[in-house]
């Protein structure tokens, strides 16, 4: 997906700052996913049985990924109107 994004931005008529902004914001998604995976691995290493605080930690990690995706969409829409 990142390579496709770079190709599309290279072929677009957007100024350099818009392209760099979109690439930077796009990279937040895999970063959030990596942190979420780390949180889940740590929680699974603590215990495999159900614990409410572990469920909350995993849910908050998933929420961070969702927020990164929504932020990416918001910035992309905003860049079209600037």
mmCIF file of N, CA, C and O in Angstrom:
data_model
loop_
_atom_site.group_PDB
_atom_site.id
_atom_site.type_symbol
_atom_site.label_atom_id
_atom_site.label_comp_id
_atom_site.label_asym_id
_atom_site.label_seq_id
_atom_site.Cartn_x
_atom_site.Cartn_y
_atom_site.Cartn_z
ATOM 1 N N UNK A 1 0.826 -1.189 0.000
ATOM 2 C CA UNK A 1 0.000 0.000 0.000
ATOM 3 C C UNK A 1 0.873 1.256 0.000
ATOM 4 O O UNK A 1 0.531 2.244 -0.644
ATOM 5 N N UNK A 2 1.991 1.205 0.726
ATOM 6 C CA UNK A 2 2.864 2.382 0.795
ATOM 7 C C UNK A 2 3.488 2.677 -0.564
ATOM 8 O O UNK A 2 3.586 3.833 -0.963
ATOM 9 N N UNK A 3 3.873 1.644 -1.296
ATOM 10 C CA UNK A 3 4.466 1.837 -2.624
ATOM 11 C C UNK A 3 3.427 2.427 -3.578
ATOM 12 O O UNK A 3 3.732 3.336 -4.353
ATOM 13 N N UNK A 4 2.203 1.938 -3.504
ATOM 14 C CA UNK A 4 1.134 2.478 -4.346
ATOM 15 C C UNK A 4 0.888 3.947 -4.015
ATOM 16 O O UNK A 4 0.714 4.772 -4.909
ATOM 17 N N UNK A 5 0.892 4.280 -2.721
ATOM 18 C CA UNK A 5 0.738 5.675 -2.312
ATOM 19 C C UNK A 5 1.845 6.534 -2.896
ATOM 20 O O UNK A 5 1.590 7.620 -3.431
ATOM 21 N N UNK A 6 3.081 6.076 -2.823
ATOM 22 C CA UNK A 6 4.200 6.853 -3.354
ATOM 23 C C UNK A 6 4.087 7.044 -4.863
ATOM 24 O O UNK A 6 4.358 8.131 -5.381
ATOM 25 N N UNK A 7 3.664 6.010 -5.576
ATOM 26 C CA UNK A 7 3.510 6.125 -7.028
ATOM 27 C C UNK A 7 2.405 7.124 -7.371
ATOM 28 O O UNK A 7 2.574 7.985 -8.240
ATOM 29 N N UNK A 8 1.285 7.023 -6.677
ATOM 30 C CA UNK A 8 0.177 7.951 -6.933
ATOM 31 C C UNK A 8 0.573 9.391 -6.631
ATOM 32 O O UNK A 8 0.232 10.308 -7.384
ATOM 33 N N UNK A 9 1.293 9.599 -5.543
ATOM 34 C CA UNK A 9 1.718 10.953 -5.202
ATOM 35 C C UNK A 9 2.743 11.476 -6.197
ATOM 36 O O UNK A 9 2.767 12.664 -6.521
ATOM 37 N N UNK A 10 3.615 10.594 -6.691
ATOM 38 C CA UNK A 10 4.619 11.014 -7.677
ATOM 39 C C UNK A 10 3.962 11.436 -8.983
ATOM 40 O O UNK A 10 4.444 12.345 -9.662
ATOM 41 N N UNK A 11 2.861 10.791 -9.331
ATOM 42 C CA UNK A 11 2.174 11.116 -10.572
ATOM 43 C C UNK A 11 1.169 12.255 -10.422
ATOM 44 O O UNK A 11 0.628 12.736 -11.421
ATOM 45 N N UNK A 12 0.923 12.682 -9.198
ATOM 46 C CA UNK A 12 -0.066 13.742 -8.977
ATOM 47 C C UNK A 12 0.568 15.114 -9.191
ATOM 48 O O UNK A 12 1.784 15.264 -9.288
ATOM 49 N N UNK A 13 -0.287 16.090 -9.255
ATOM 50 C CA UNK A 13 0.188 17.461 -9.429
ATOM 51 C C UNK A 13 0.254 18.203 -8.090
ATOM 52 O O UNK A 13 0.341 19.424 -8.065
ATOM 53 N N UNK A 14 0.197 17.470 -6.998
ATOM 54 C CA UNK A 14 0.269 18.098 -5.681
ATOM 55 C C UNK A 14 1.653 18.685 -5.442
ATOM 56 O O UNK A 14 2.663 18.127 -5.889
ATOM 57 N N UNK A 15 1.721 19.783 -4.686
ATOM 58 C CA UNK A 15 3.040 20.303 -4.299
ATOM 59 C C UNK A 15 3.748 19.336 -3.344
ATOM 60 O O UNK A 15 3.130 18.463 -2.734
ATOM 61 N N UNK A 16 5.041 19.520 -3.226
ATOM 62 C CA UNK A 16 5.861 18.612 -2.415
ATOM 63 C C UNK A 16 5.392 18.550 -0.970
ATOM 64 O O UNK A 16 5.357 17.471 -0.373
ATOM 65 N N UNK A 17 4.998 19.669 -0.390
ATOM 66 C CA UNK A 17 4.608 19.666 1.027
ATOM 67 C C UNK A 17 3.354 18.831 1.249
ATOM 68 O O UNK A 17 3.219 18.177 2.281
ATOM 69 N N UNK A 18 2.437 18.815 0.293
ATOM 70 C CA UNK A 18 1.240 17.978 0.449
ATOM 71 C C UNK A 18 1.599 16.495 0.376
ATOM 72 O O UNK A 18 1.091 15.688 1.140
ATOM 73 N N UNK A 19 2.487 16.157 -0.543
ATOM 74 C CA UNK A 19 2.910 14.761 -0.677
ATOM 75 C C UNK A 19 3.625 14.287 0.588
ATOM 76 O O UNK A 19 3.347 13.195 1.092
ATOM 77 N N UNK A 20 4.529 15.105 1.095
ATOM 78 C CA UNK A 20 5.264 14.718 2.308
ATOM 79 C C UNK A 20 4.342 14.632 3.515
ATOM 80 O O UNK A 20 4.511 13.752 4.368
ATOM 81 N N UNK A 21 3.365 15.523 3.579
ATOM 82 C CA UNK A 21 2.402 15.473 4.679
ATOM 83 C C UNK A 21 1.607 14.171 4.634
ATOM 84 O O UNK A 21 1.442 13.489 5.656
ATOM 85 N N UNK A 22 1.141 13.804 3.448
ATOM 86 C CA UNK A 22 0.349 12.576 3.330
ATOM 87 C C UNK A 22 1.184 11.337 3.636
ATOM 88 O O UNK A 22 0.718 10.426 4.309
ATOM 89 N N UNK A 23 2.425 11.308 3.170
ATOM 90 C CA UNK A 23 3.293 10.163 3.467
ATOM 91 C C UNK A 23 3.549 10.072 4.970
ATOM 92 O O UNK A 23 3.481 8.990 5.563
ATOM 93 N N UNK A 24 3.836 11.201 5.605
ATOM 94 C CA UNK A 24 4.094 11.208 7.042
ATOM 95 C C UNK A 24 2.897 10.743 7.851
ATOM 96 O O UNK A 24 3.030 9.948 8.784
ATOM 97 N N UNK A 25 1.716 11.219 7.479
ATOM 98 C CA UNK A 25 0.508 10.813 8.199
ATOM 99 C C UNK A 25 0.196 9.343 7.931
ATOM 100 O O UNK A 25 -0.229 8.620 8.823
ATOM 101 N N UNK A 26 0.440 8.895 6.697
ATOM 102 C CA UNK A 26 0.205 7.487 6.363
ATOM 103 C C UNK A 26 1.083 6.572 7.209
ATOM 104 O O UNK A 26 0.656 5.489 7.598
ATOM 105 N N UNK A 27 2.301 6.998 7.509
ATOM 106 C CA UNK A 27 3.207 6.169 8.306
ATOM 107 C C UNK A 27 2.763 6.030 9.759
ATOM 108 O O UNK A 27 3.246 5.152 10.477
ATOM 109 N N UNK A 28 1.831 6.878 10.205
ATOM 110 C CA UNK A 28 1.309 6.732 11.563
ATOM 111 C C UNK A 28 0.521 5.431 11.730
ATOM 112 O O UNK A 28 0.477 4.866 12.825
ATOM 113 N N UNK A 29 -0.091 4.964 10.652
ATOM 114 C CA UNK A 29 -0.909 3.744 10.752
ATOM 115 C C UNK A 29 -0.062 2.519 11.086
ATOM 116 O O UNK A 29 -0.361 1.814 12.065
ATOM 117 N N UNK A 30 1.010 2.225 10.323
ATOM 118 C CA UNK A 30 1.809 1.056 10.728
ATOM 119 C C UNK A 30 2.503 1.246 12.076
ATOM 120 O O UNK A 30 2.696 0.271 12.810
ATOM 121 N N UNK A 31 2.844 2.488 12.414
ATOM 122 C CA UNK A 31 3.446 2.722 13.734
ATOM 123 C C UNK A 31 2.455 2.371 14.836
ATOM 124 O O UNK A 31 2.809 1.699 15.816
ATOM 125 N N UNK A 32 1.211 2.806 14.702
ATOM 126 C CA UNK A 32 0.188 2.484 15.700
ATOM 127 C C UNK A 32 -0.060 0.977 15.748
ATOM 128 O O UNK A 32 -0.252 0.407 16.831
ATOM 129 N N UNK A 33 -0.026 0.335 14.596
ATOM 130 C CA UNK A 33 -0.234 -1.118 14.548
ATOM 131 C C UNK A 33 0.906 -1.865 15.245
ATOM 132 O O UNK A 33 0.675 -2.861 15.941
ATOM 133 N N UNK A 34 2.115 -1.384 15.076
ATOM 134 C CA UNK A 34 3.262 -2.008 15.754
ATOM 135 C C UNK A 34 3.144 -1.857 17.265
ATOM 136 O O UNK A 34 3.369 -2.808 18.020
ATOM 137 N N UNK A 35 2.771 -0.658 17.723
ATOM 138 C CA UNK A 35 2.589 -0.459 19.168
ATOM 139 C C UNK A 35 1.453 -1.338 19.694
ATOM 140 O O UNK A 35 1.547 -1.900 20.786
ATOM 141 N N UNK A 36 0.375 -1.461 18.925
ATOM 142 C CA UNK A 36 -0.738 -2.306 19.338
ATOM 143 C C UNK A 36 -0.295 -3.759 19.454
ATOM 144 O O UNK A 36 -0.649 -4.453 20.416
ATOM 145 N N UNK A 37 0.484 -4.237 18.483
ATOM 146 C CA UNK A 37 0.975 -5.612 18.540
ATOM 147 C C UNK A 37 1.889 -5.818 19.742
ATOM 148 O O UNK A 37 1.839 -6.870 20.397
ATOM 149 N N UNK A 38 2.706 -4.830 20.044
ATOM 150 C CA UNK A 38 3.590 -4.936 21.213
ATOM 151 C C UNK A 38 2.779 -5.014 22.506
ATOM 152 O O UNK A 38 3.083 -5.826 23.390
ATOM 153 N N UNK A 39 1.752 -4.188 22.606
ATOM 154 C CA UNK A 39 0.898 -4.212 23.800
ATOM 155 C C UNK A 39 0.235 -5.579 23.939
ATOM 156 O O UNK A 39 0.193 -6.158 25.036
ATOM 157 N N UNK A 40 -0.276 -6.108 22.828
ATOM 158 C CA UNK A 40 -0.938 -7.419 22.887
ATOM 159 C C UNK A 40 0.045 -8.521 23.246
ATOM 160 O O UNK A 40 -0.295 -9.428 24.020
ATOM 161 N N UNK A 41 1.254 -8.475 22.717
ATOM 162 C CA UNK A 41 2.257 -9.488 23.057
ATOM 163 C C UNK A 41 2.630 -9.435 24.527
ATOM 164 O O UNK A 41 2.774 -10.475 25.190
ATOM 165 N N UNK A 42 2.794 -8.236 25.059
ATOM 166 C CA UNK A 42 3.127 -8.090 26.482
ATOM 167 C C UNK A 42 1.994 -8.627 27.345
ATOM 168 O O UNK A 42 2.226 -9.353 28.320
ATOM 169 N N UNK A 43 0.762 -8.271 26.976
ATOM 170 C CA UNK A 43 -0.387 -8.740 27.756
ATOM 171 C C UNK A 43 -0.516 -10.261 27.694
ATOM 172 O O UNK A 43 -0.819 -10.897 28.706
ATOM 173 N N UNK A 44 -0.292 -10.835 26.524
ATOM 174 C CA UNK A 44 -0.361 -12.291 26.404
ATOM 175 C C UNK A 44 0.766 -12.967 27.176
ATOM 176 O O UNK A 44 0.606 -14.094 27.657
ATOM 177 N N UNK A 45 1.893 -12.281 27.310
ATOM 178 C CA UNK A 45 2.998 -12.832 28.086
ATOM 179 C C UNK A 45 2.726 -12.818 29.577
ATOM 180 O O UNK A 45 3.265 -13.639 30.321
ATOM 181 N N UNK A 46 1.898 -11.888 30.021
ATOM 182 C CA UNK A 46 1.571 -11.806 31.446
ATOM 183 C C UNK A 46 0.669 -12.965 31.838
ATOM 184 O O UNK A 46 0.938 -13.690 32.796
ATOM 185 N N UNK A 47 -0.427 -13.137 31.107
ATOM 186 C CA UNK A 47 -1.354 -14.233 31.402
ATOM 187 C C UNK A 47 -2.243 -14.476 30.196
ATOM 188 O O UNK A 47 -2.514 -13.563 29.427
ATOM 189 N N UNK A 48 -2.677 -15.719 30.053
ATOM 190 C CA UNK A 48 -3.592 -16.077 28.973
ATOM 191 C C UNK A 48 -5.044 -16.057 29.441
ATOM 192 O O UNK A 48 -5.958 -16.096 28.645
ATOM 193 N N UNK A 49 -5.243 -16.030 30.742
ATOM 194 C CA UNK A 49 -6.619 -16.040 31.233
ATOM 195 C C UNK A 49 -7.219 -14.644 31.151
ATOM 196 O O UNK A 49 -6.515 -13.645 31.025
ATOM 197 N N UNK A 50 -8.541 -14.586 31.207
ATOM 198 C CA UNK A 50 -9.250 -13.311 31.050
ATOM 199 C C UNK A 50 -9.016 -12.413 32.260
ATOM 200 O O UNK A 50 -9.208 -12.816 33.395
ATOM 201 N N UNK A 51 -8.588 -11.217 31.981
ATOM 202 C CA UNK A 51 -8.444 -10.171 33.003
ATOM 203 C C UNK A 51 -9.004 -8.881 32.414
ATOM 204 O O UNK A 51 -8.645 -8.507 31.291
ATOM 205 N N UNK A 52 -9.862 -8.187 33.144
ATOM 206 C CA UNK A 52 -10.466 -6.961 32.590
ATOM 207 C C UNK A 52 -9.440 -5.889 32.222
ATOM 208 O O UNK A 52 -9.589 -5.210 31.208
ATOM 209 N N UNK A 53 -8.392 -5.732 33.011
ATOM 210 C CA UNK A 53 -7.416 -4.683 32.701
ATOM 211 C C UNK A 53 -6.608 -5.021 31.451
ATOM 212 O O UNK A 53 -6.196 -4.121 30.711
ATOM 213 N N UNK A 54 -6.406 -6.305 31.174
ATOM 214 C CA UNK A 54 -5.714 -6.697 29.948
ATOM 215 C C UNK A 54 -6.625 -6.465 28.741
ATOM 216 O O UNK A 54 -6.176 -5.991 27.701
ATOM 217 N N UNK A 55 -7.901 -6.762 28.893
ATOM 218 C CA UNK A 55 -8.853 -6.486 27.818
ATOM 219 C C UNK A 55 -8.875 -4.991 27.523
ATOM 220 O O UNK A 55 -8.880 -4.574 26.357
ATOM 221 N N UNK A 56 -8.875 -4.174 28.563
ATOM 222 C CA UNK A 56 -8.877 -2.721 28.367
ATOM 223 C C UNK A 56 -7.619 -2.253 27.646
ATOM 224 O O UNK A 56 -7.683 -1.386 26.775
ATOM 225 N N UNK A 57 -6.479 -2.809 27.999
ATOM 226 C CA UNK A 57 -5.219 -2.419 27.350
ATOM 227 C C UNK A 57 -5.250 -2.780 25.872
ATOM 228 O O UNK A 57 -4.844 -1.985 25.014
ATOM 229 N N UNK A 58 -5.743 -3.977 25.557
ATOM 230 C CA UNK A 58 -5.828 -4.391 24.151
ATOM 231 C C UNK A 58 -6.835 -3.542 23.384
ATOM 232 O O UNK A 58 -6.600 -3.187 22.226
ATOM 233 N N UNK A 59 -7.954 -3.221 24.013
ATOM 234 C CA UNK A 59 -8.958 -2.384 23.354
ATOM 235 C C UNK A 59 -8.417 -0.979 23.081
ATOM 236 O O UNK A 59 -8.689 -0.392 22.033
ATOM 237 N N UNK A 60 -7.650 -0.456 24.011
ATOM 238 C CA UNK A 60 -7.084 0.881 23.812
ATOM 239 C C UNK A 60 -6.026 0.883 22.712
ATOM 240 O O UNK A 60 -5.899 1.854 21.961
ATOM 241 N N UNK A 61 -5.283 -0.198 22.581
ATOM 242 C CA UNK A 61 -4.328 -0.318 21.480
ATOM 243 C C UNK A 61 -5.044 -0.354 20.133
ATOM 244 O O UNK A 61 -4.620 0.295 19.170
ATOM 245 N N UNK A 62 -6.146 -1.098 20.066
ATOM 246 C CA UNK A 62 -6.935 -1.153 18.835
ATOM 247 C C UNK A 62 -7.562 0.206 18.531
ATOM 248 O O UNK A 62 -7.650 0.617 17.368
ATOM 249 N N UNK A 63 -7.976 0.922 19.557
ATOM 250 C CA UNK A 63 -8.526 2.262 19.368
ATOM 251 C C UNK A 63 -7.474 3.212 18.808
ATOM 252 O O UNK A 63 -7.778 4.055 17.961
ATOM 253 N N UNK A 64 -6.240 3.073 19.245
ATOM 254 C CA UNK A 64 -5.167 3.920 18.725
ATOM 255 C C UNK A 64 -4.970 3.685 17.227
ATOM 256 O O UNK A 64 -4.745 4.638 16.465
ATOM 257 N N UNK A 65 -5.076 2.446 16.786
ATOM 258 C CA UNK A 65 -4.960 2.144 15.353
ATOM 259 C C UNK A 65 -6.128 2.774 14.595
ATOM 260 O O UNK A 65 -5.936 3.400 13.546
ATOM 261 N N UNK A 66 -7.332 2.632 15.117
ATOM 262 C CA UNK A 66 -8.498 3.227 14.477
ATOM 263 C C UNK A 66 -8.356 4.746 14.386
ATOM 264 O O UNK A 66 -8.669 5.354 13.358
ATOM 265 N N UNK A 67 -7.872 5.378 15.455
ATOM 266 C CA UNK A 67 -7.690 6.829 15.443
ATOM 267 C C UNK A 67 -6.648 7.248 14.405
ATOM 268 O O UNK A 67 -6.809 8.284 13.749
ATOM 269 N N UNK A 68 -5.601 6.459 14.237
ATOM 270 C CA UNK A 68 -4.589 6.773 13.224
ATOM 271 C C UNK A 68 -5.191 6.695 11.822
ATOM 272 O O UNK A 68 -4.903 7.536 10.964
ATOM 273 N N UNK A 69 -6.050 5.705 11.590
ATOM 274 C CA UNK A 69 -6.704 5.573 10.282
ATOM 275 C C UNK A 69 -7.638 6.753 10.033
ATOM 276 O O UNK A 69 -7.642 7.350 8.946
ATOM 277 N N UNK A 70 -8.440 7.110 11.024
ATOM 278 C CA UNK A 70 -9.358 8.236 10.871
ATOM 279 C C UNK A 70 -8.609 9.553 10.698
ATOM 280 O O UNK A 70 -9.018 10.407 9.903
ATOM 281 N N UNK A 71 -7.514 9.731 11.419
ATOM 282 C CA UNK A 71 -6.702 10.932 11.279
ATOM 283 C C UNK A 71 -6.121 11.017 9.870
ATOM 284 O O UNK A 71 -6.097 12.087 9.257
ATOM 285 N N UNK A 72 -5.682 9.882 9.335
ATOM 286 C CA UNK A 72 -5.155 9.838 7.978
ATOM 287 C C UNK A 72 -6.226 10.258 6.979
ATOM 288 O O UNK A 72 -5.968 11.049 6.070
ATOM 289 N N UNK A 73 -7.436 9.748 7.141
ATOM 290 C CA UNK A 73 -8.532 10.107 6.235
ATOM 291 C C UNK A 73 -8.863 11.595 6.355
ATOM 292 O O UNK A 73 -9.084 12.267 5.338
ATOM 293 N N UNK A 74 -8.888 12.116 7.574
ATOM 294 C CA UNK A 74 -9.183 13.535 7.792
ATOM 295 C C UNK A 74 -8.139 14.425 7.120
ATOM 296 O O UNK A 74 -8.476 15.393 6.437
ATOM 297 N N UNK A 75 -6.873 14.092 7.284
ATOM 298 C CA UNK A 75 -5.811 14.892 6.672
ATOM 299 C C UNK A 75 -5.874 14.800 5.156
ATOM 300 O O UNK A 75 -5.703 15.816 4.466
ATOM 301 N N UNK A 76 -6.160 13.628 4.610
ATOM 302 C CA UNK A 76 -6.261 13.481 3.167
ATOM 303 C C UNK A 76 -7.383 14.361 2.618
ATOM 304 O O UNK A 76 -7.213 15.062 1.614
ATOM 305 N N UNK A 77 -8.539 14.341 3.275
ATOM 306 C CA UNK A 77 -9.655 15.179 2.845
ATOM 307 C C UNK A 77 -9.288 16.653 2.955
ATOM 308 O O UNK A 77 -9.570 17.456 2.056
ATOM 309 N N UNK A 78 -8.639 17.028 4.059
ATOM 310 C CA UNK A 78 -8.241 18.426 4.243
ATOM 311 C C UNK A 78 -7.241 18.866 3.174
ATOM 312 O O UNK A 78 -7.301 20.004 2.692
ATOM 313 N N UNK A 79 -6.334 17.976 2.772
ATOM 314 C CA UNK A 79 -5.347 18.332 1.758
ATOM 315 C C UNK A 79 -5.997 18.562 0.396
ATOM 316 O O UNK A 79 -5.476 19.341 -0.411
ATOM 317 N N UNK A 80 -7.104 17.920 0.131
ATOM 318 C CA UNK A 80 -7.796 18.156 -1.133
ATOM 319 C C UNK A 80 -8.391 19.562 -1.200
ATOM 320 O O UNK A 80 -8.553 20.105 -2.275
ATOM 321 N N UNK A 81 -8.715 20.137 -0.045
ATOM 322 C CA UNK A 81 -9.355 21.448 -0.022
ATOM 323 C C UNK A 81 -8.410 22.596 0.274
ATOM 324 O O UNK A 81 -8.824 23.738 0.319
ATOM 325 N N UNK A 82 -7.133 22.312 0.484
ATOM 326 C CA UNK A 82 -6.154 23.377 0.748
ATOM 327 C C UNK A 82 -5.445 23.738 -0.523
ATOM 328 O O UNK A 82 -5.129 22.976 -1.357
#
